[in-house]
mmCIF file of C-alpha atoms in Angstrom:
data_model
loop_
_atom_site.group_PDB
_atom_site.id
_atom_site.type_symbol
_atom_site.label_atom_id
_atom_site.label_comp_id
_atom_site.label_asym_id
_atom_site.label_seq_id
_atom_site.Cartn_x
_atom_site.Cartn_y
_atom_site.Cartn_z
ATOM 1 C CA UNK U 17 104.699 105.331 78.908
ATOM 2 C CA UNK U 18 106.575 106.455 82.003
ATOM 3 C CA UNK U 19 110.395 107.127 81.510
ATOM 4 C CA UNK U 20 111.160 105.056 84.010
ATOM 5 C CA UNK U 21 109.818 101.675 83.219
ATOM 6 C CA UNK U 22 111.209 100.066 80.646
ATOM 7 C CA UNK U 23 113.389 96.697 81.363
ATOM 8 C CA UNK U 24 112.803 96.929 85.022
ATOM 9 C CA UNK U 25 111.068 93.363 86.394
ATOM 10 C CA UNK U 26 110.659 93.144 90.064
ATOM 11 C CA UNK U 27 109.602 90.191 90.727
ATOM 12 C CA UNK U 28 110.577 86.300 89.788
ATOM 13 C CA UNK U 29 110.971 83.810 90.949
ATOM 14 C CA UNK U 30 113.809 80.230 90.741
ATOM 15 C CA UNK U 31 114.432 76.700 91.399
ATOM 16 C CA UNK U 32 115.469 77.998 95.301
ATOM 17 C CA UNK U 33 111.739 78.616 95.616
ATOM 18 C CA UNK U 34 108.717 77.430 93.072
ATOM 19 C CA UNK U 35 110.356 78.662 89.982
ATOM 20 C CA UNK U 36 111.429 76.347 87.362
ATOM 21 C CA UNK U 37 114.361 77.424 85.969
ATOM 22 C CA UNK U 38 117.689 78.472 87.781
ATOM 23 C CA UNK U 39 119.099 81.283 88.878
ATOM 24 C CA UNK U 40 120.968 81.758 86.102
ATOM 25 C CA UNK U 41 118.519 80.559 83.147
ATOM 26 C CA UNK U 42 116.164 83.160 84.898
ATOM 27 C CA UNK U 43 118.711 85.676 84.316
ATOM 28 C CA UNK U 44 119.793 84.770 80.784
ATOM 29 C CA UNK U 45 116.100 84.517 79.923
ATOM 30 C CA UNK U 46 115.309 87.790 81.655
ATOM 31 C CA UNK U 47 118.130 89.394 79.298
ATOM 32 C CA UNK U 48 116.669 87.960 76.276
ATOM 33 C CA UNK U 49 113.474 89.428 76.682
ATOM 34 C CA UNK U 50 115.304 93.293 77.214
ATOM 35 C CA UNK U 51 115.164 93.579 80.914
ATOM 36 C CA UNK U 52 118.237 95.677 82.247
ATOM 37 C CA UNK U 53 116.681 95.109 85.980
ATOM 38 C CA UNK U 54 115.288 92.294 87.277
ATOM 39 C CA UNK U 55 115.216 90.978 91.066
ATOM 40 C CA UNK U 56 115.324 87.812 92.156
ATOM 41 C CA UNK U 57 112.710 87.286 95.071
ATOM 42 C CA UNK U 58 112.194 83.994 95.961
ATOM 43 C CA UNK U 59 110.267 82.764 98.674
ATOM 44 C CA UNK U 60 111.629 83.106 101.854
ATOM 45 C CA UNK U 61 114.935 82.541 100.860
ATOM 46 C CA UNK U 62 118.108 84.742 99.465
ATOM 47 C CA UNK U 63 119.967 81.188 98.600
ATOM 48 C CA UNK U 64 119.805 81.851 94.612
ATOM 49 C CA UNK U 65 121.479 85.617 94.933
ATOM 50 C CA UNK U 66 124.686 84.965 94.775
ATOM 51 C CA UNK U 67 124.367 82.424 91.550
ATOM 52 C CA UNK U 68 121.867 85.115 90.076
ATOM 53 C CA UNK U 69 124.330 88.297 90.719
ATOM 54 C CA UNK U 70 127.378 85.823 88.368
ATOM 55 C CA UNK U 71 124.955 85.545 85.940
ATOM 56 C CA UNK U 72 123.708 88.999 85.702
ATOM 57 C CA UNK U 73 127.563 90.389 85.857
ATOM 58 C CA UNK U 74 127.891 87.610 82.588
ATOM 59 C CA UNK U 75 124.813 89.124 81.041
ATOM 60 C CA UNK U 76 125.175 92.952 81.744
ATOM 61 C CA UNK U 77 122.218 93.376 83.302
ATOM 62 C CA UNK U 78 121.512 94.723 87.267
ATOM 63 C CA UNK U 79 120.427 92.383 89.815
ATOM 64 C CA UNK U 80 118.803 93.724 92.560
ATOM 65 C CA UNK U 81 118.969 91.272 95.432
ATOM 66 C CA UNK U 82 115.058 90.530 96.914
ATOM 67 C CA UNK U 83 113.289 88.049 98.246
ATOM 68 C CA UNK U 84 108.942 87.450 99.274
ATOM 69 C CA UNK U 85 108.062 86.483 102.921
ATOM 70 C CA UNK U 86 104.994 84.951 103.851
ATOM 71 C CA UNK U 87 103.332 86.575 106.362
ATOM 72 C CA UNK U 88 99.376 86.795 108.219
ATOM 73 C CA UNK U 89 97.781 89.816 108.153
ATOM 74 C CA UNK U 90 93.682 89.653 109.742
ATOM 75 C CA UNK U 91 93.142 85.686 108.446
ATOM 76 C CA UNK U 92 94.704 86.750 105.360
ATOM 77 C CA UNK U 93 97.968 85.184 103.819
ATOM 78 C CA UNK U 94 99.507 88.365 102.305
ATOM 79 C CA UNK U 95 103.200 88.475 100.493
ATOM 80 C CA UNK U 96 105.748 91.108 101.393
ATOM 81 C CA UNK U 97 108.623 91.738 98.855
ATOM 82 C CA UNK U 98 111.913 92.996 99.726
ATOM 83 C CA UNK U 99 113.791 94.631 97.734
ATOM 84 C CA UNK U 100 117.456 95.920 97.199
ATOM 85 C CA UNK U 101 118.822 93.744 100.486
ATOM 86 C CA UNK U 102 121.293 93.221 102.234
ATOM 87 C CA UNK U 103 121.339 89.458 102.061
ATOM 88 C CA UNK U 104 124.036 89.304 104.687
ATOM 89 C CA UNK U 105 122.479 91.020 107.255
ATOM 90 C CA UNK U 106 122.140 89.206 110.612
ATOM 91 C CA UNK U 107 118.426 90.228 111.042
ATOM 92 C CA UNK U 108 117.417 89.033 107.951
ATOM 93 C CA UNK U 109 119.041 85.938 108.087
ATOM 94 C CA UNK U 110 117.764 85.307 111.945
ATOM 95 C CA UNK U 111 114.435 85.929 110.181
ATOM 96 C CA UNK U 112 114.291 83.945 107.205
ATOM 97 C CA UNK U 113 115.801 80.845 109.425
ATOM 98 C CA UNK U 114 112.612 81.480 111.113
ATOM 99 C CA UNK U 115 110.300 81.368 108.023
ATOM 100 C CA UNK U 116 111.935 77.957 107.278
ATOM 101 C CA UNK U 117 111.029 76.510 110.336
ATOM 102 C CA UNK U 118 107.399 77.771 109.795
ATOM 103 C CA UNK U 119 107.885 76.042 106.149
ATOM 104 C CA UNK U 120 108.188 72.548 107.681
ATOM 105 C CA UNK U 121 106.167 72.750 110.086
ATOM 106 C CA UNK U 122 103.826 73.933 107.588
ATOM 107 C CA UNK U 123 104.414 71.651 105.011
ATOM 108 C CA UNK U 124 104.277 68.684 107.675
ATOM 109 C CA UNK U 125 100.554 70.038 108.356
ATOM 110 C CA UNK U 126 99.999 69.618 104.581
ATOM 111 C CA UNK U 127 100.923 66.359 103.793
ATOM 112 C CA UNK U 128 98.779 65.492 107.013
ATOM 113 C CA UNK U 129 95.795 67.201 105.860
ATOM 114 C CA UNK U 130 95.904 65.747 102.534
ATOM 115 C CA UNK U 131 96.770 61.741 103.797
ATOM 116 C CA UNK U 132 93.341 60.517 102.721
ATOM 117 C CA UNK U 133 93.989 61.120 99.004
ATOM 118 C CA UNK U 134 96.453 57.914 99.058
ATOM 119 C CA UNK U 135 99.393 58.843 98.280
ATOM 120 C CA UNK U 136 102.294 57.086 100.111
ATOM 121 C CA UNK U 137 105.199 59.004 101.382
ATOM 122 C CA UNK U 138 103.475 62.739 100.636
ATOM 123 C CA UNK U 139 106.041 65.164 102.456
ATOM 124 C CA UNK U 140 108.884 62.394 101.493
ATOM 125 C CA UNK U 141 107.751 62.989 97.475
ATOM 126 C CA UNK U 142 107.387 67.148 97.593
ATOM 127 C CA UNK U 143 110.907 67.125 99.426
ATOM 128 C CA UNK U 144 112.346 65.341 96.661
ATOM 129 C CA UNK U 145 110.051 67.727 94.343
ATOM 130 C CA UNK U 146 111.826 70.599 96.057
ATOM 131 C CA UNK U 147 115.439 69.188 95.163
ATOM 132 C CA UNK U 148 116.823 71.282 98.197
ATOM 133 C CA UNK U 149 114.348 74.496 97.919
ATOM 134 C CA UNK U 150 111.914 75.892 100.100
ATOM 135 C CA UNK U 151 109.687 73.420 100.456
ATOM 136 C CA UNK U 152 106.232 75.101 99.019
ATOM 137 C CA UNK U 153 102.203 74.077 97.603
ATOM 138 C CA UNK U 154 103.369 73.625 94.134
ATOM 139 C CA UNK U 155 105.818 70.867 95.110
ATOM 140 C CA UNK U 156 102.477 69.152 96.513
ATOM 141 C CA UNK U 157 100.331 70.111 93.563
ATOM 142 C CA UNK U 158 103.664 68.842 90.983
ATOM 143 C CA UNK U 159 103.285 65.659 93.588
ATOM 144 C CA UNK U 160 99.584 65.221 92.958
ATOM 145 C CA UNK U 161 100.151 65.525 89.434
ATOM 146 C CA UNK U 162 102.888 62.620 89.496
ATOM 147 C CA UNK U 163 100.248 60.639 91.521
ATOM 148 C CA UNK U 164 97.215 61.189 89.231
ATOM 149 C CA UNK U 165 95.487 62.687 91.942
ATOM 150 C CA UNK U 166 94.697 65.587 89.403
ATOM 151 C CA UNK U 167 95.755 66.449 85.702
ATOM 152 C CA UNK U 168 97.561 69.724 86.046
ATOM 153 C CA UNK U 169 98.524 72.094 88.696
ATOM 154 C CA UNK U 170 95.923 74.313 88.192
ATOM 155 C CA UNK U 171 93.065 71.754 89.475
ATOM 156 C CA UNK U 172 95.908 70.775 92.202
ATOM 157 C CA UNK U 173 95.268 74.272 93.956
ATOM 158 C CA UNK U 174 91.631 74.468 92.457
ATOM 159 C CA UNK U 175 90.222 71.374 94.205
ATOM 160 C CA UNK U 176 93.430 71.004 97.221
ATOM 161 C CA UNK U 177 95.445 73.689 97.669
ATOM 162 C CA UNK U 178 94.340 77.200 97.217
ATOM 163 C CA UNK U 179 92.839 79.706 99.618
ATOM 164 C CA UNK U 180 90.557 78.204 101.781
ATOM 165 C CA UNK U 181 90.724 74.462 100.584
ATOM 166 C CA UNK U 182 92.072 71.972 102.315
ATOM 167 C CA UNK U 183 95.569 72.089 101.897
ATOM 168 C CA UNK U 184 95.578 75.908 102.588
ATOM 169 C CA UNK U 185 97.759 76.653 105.977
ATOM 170 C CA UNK U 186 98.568 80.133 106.742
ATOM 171 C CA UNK U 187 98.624 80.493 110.608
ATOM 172 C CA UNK U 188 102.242 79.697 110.470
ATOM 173 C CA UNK U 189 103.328 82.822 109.146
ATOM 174 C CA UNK U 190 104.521 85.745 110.418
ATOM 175 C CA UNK U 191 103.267 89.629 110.853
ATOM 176 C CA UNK U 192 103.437 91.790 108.499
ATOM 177 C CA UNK U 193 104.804 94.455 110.586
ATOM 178 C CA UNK U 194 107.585 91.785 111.053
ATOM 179 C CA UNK U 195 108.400 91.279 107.856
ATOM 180 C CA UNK U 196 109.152 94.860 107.291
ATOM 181 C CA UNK U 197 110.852 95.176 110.243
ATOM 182 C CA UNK U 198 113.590 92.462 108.610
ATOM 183 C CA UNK U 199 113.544 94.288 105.583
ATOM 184 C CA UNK U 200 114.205 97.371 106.719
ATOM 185 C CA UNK U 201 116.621 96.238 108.822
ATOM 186 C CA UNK U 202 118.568 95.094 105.980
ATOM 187 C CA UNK U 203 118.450 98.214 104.261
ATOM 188 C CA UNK U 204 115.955 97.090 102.036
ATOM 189 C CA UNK U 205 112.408 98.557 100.260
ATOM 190 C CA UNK U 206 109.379 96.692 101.640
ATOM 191 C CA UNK U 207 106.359 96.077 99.041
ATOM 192 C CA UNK U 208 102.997 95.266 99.181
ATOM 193 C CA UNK U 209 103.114 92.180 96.179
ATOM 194 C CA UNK U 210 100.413 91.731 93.882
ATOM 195 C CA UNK U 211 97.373 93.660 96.023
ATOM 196 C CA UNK U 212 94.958 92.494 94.153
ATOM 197 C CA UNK U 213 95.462 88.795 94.037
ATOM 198 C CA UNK U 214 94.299 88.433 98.107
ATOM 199 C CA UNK U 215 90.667 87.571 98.198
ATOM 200 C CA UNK U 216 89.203 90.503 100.292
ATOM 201 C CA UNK U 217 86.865 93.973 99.420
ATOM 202 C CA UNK U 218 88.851 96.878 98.617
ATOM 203 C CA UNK U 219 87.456 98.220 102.263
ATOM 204 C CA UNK U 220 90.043 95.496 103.267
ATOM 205 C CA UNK U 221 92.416 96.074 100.860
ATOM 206 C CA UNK U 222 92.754 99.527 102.543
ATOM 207 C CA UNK U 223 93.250 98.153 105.353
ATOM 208 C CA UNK U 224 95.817 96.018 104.664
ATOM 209 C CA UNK U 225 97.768 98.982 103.339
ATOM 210 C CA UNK U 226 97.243 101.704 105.642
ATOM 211 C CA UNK U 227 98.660 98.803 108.187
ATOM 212 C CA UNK U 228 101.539 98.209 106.013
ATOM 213 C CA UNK U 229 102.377 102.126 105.695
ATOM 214 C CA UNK U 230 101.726 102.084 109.743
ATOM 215 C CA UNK U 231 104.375 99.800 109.824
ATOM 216 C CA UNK U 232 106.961 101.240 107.817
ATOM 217 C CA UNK U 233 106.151 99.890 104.855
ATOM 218 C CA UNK U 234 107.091 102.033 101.209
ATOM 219 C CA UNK U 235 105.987 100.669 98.497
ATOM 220 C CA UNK U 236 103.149 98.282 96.482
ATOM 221 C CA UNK U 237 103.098 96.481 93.669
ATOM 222 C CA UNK U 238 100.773 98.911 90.935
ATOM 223 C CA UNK U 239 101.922 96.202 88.093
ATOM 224 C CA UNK U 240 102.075 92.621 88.781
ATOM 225 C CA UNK U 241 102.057 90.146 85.795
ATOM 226 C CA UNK U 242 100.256 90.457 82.076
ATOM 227 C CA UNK U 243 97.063 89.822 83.495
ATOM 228 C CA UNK U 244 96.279 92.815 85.070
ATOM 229 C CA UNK U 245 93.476 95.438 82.948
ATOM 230 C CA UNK U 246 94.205 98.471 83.004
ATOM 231 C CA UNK U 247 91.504 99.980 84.881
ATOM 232 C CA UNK U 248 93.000 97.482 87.647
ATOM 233 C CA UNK U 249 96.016 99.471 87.363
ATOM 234 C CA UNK U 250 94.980 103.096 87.439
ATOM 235 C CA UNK U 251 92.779 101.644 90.643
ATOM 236 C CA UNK U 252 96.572 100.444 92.041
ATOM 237 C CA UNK U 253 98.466 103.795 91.324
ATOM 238 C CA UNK U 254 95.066 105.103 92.872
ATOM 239 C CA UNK U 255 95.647 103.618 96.464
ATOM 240 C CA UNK U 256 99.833 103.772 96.179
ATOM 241 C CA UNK U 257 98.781 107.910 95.869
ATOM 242 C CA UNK U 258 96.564 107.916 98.331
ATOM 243 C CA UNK U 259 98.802 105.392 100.906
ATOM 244 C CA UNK U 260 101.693 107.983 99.634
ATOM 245 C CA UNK U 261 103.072 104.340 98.601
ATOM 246 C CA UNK U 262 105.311 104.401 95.853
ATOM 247 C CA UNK U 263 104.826 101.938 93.151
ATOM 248 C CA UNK U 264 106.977 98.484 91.815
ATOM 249 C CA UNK U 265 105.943 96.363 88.765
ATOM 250 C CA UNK U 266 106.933 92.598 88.183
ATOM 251 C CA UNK U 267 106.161 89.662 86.000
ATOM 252 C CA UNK U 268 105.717 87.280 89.172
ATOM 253 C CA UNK U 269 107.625 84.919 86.973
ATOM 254 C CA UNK U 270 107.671 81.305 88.223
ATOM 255 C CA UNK U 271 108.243 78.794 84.848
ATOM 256 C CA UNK U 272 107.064 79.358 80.807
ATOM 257 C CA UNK U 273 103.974 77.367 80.203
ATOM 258 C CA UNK U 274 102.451 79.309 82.838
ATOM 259 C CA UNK U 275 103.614 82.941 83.776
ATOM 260 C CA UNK U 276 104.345 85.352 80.977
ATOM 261 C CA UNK U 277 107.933 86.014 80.366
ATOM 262 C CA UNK U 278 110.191 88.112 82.713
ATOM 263 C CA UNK U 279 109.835 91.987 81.727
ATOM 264 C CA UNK U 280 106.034 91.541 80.156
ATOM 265 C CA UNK U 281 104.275 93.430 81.769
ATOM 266 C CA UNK U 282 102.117 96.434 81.529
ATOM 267 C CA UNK U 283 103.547 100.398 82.168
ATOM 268 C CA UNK U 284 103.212 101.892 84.939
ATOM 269 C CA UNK U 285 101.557 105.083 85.206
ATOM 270 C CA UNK U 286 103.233 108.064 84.934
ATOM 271 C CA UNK U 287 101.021 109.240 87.901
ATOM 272 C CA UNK U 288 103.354 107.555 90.659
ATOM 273 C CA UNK U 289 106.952 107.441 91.722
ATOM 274 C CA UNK U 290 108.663 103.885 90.594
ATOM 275 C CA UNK U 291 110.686 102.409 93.613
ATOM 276 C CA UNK U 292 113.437 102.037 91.868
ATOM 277 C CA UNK U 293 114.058 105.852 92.296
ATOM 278 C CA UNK U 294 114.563 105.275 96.080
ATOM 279 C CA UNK U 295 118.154 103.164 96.204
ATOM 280 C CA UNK U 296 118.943 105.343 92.707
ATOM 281 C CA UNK U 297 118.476 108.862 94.240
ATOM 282 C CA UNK U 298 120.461 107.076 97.403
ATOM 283 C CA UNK U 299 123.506 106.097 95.265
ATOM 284 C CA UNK U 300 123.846 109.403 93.732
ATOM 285 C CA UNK U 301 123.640 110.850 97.381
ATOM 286 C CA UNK U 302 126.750 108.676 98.363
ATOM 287 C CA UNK U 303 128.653 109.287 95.125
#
């Protein structure tokens, strides 16, 4: 087990994105479970920090500010996570006003695209969904739950709104190269999240990364969420090597009945360098 890992999660998600529980339950639960570290990285959107940072100064734990842009990368929709931010900063702000734009737009497409299925009012009913959030697919999946269009979210993105159905919009997006460029900006650690959850070959996959590094990119998720074999995870500390990447680990937590609990994950290998090291080594430096 690597020295470094236990009680770090870096990566969750709240109510200001697709997460079901607030910024602070997500906290309190995240200290129940023996995290010491967790980010907050909602999508496209910093608006739970603040709430989160209370809780975690309540709960004496560390919150490191994040937050996951969408972006397009070669037809693919591919998720960069920043970490450690500086959620003030004007070019991160400037840039996630932009995202939210894309997200309406987006979302406007969505509700178009998916008008035949009958339900009155579509965008009106995810809005409400979203309760003031970022506006997101599982707000149209809870809606065709609601509406009986399907049983469960699950068949919602199987049969409406996963990669390459119907629902599925991506051109909105930004580049990648942009996203790090507003993360870095703001002093923050970009991330490659969850590599393995895109649907391309691993010839792609390299890809993907060697244009991330290219870009400025630093680091990729080797660990994201309980499902993940461990083969798949030596092959992930493989390629962070290899991309001289080094390597974060989060539950991708988003609500209970679904995700496994904040800070349940697997190890990371003691073969790569855990980002966290990177803002550590840098506060020591300034102290």
């Amino acid at each position: 087990m690597n020295a470094y890992w236990s009680g770090f999660d870096l990566h969750s998600h709240s109510t200001c994105s697709d997460g079901r529980l607030s910024p602070t339950e997500l906290v309190q639960l995240a200290s129940s479970e023996g995290v010491h570290t967790l980010s907050l990285t909602d999508h496209d959107t910093v608006q739970g920090i603040p709430e989160a940072r209370q809780a975690a100064l309540k709960v004496g734990i560390d919150l490191i500010a994040g937050v996951e842009i969408s972006t397009t990368w070669s037809g693919c929709n591919v998720h960069i996570v920043g970490l450690n931010l500086d959620i003030d900063h004007p070019v991160l702000i400037a840039g996630l006003k932009e995202q939210q734009a894309a997200r309406r737009k987006r979302a406007e497409i969505i509700a178009e695209k998916l008008s035949t299925l009958g339900v009155e009012d579509f965008l009106g009913k995810a809005e409400a969904k979203a309760n003031g959030a970022e506006l997101g697919r599982p707000h149209f999946a809870q809606v065709l739950v609601d509406e009986g269009v399907v049983s469960n979210m699950p068949e919602a993105f199987k049969k409406y709104l996963g990669a390459g159905k119907k629902g599925d919009v991506k051109s909105l997006w930004p580049t990648v190269d942009k996203a790090v460029e507003w993360i870095k900006a703001a002093g923050g650690v970009a991330v490659v999240a969850h590599p393995l959850h895109y649907k391309m070959t691993n010839m792609k996959r390299r890809a993907l990364l060697k244009a991330f590094k290219d870009a400025g990119g630093e680091a990729m998720e080797v660990v994201s969420g309980a499902q993940q074999s461990r083969d798949q995870t030596n092959y992930m500390a493989q390629l962070a090597k290899e991309y001289d990447l080094v390597a974060s680990a989060g539950s991708d937590f988003h609500f209970q009945t679904q995700w496994q609990k904040p800070g349940k994950m697997n190890h990371l290998p003691e073969t790569v360098k855990p980002v966290w090291l990177l803002w550590q080594n840098a506060q020591h430096q300034a102290e």
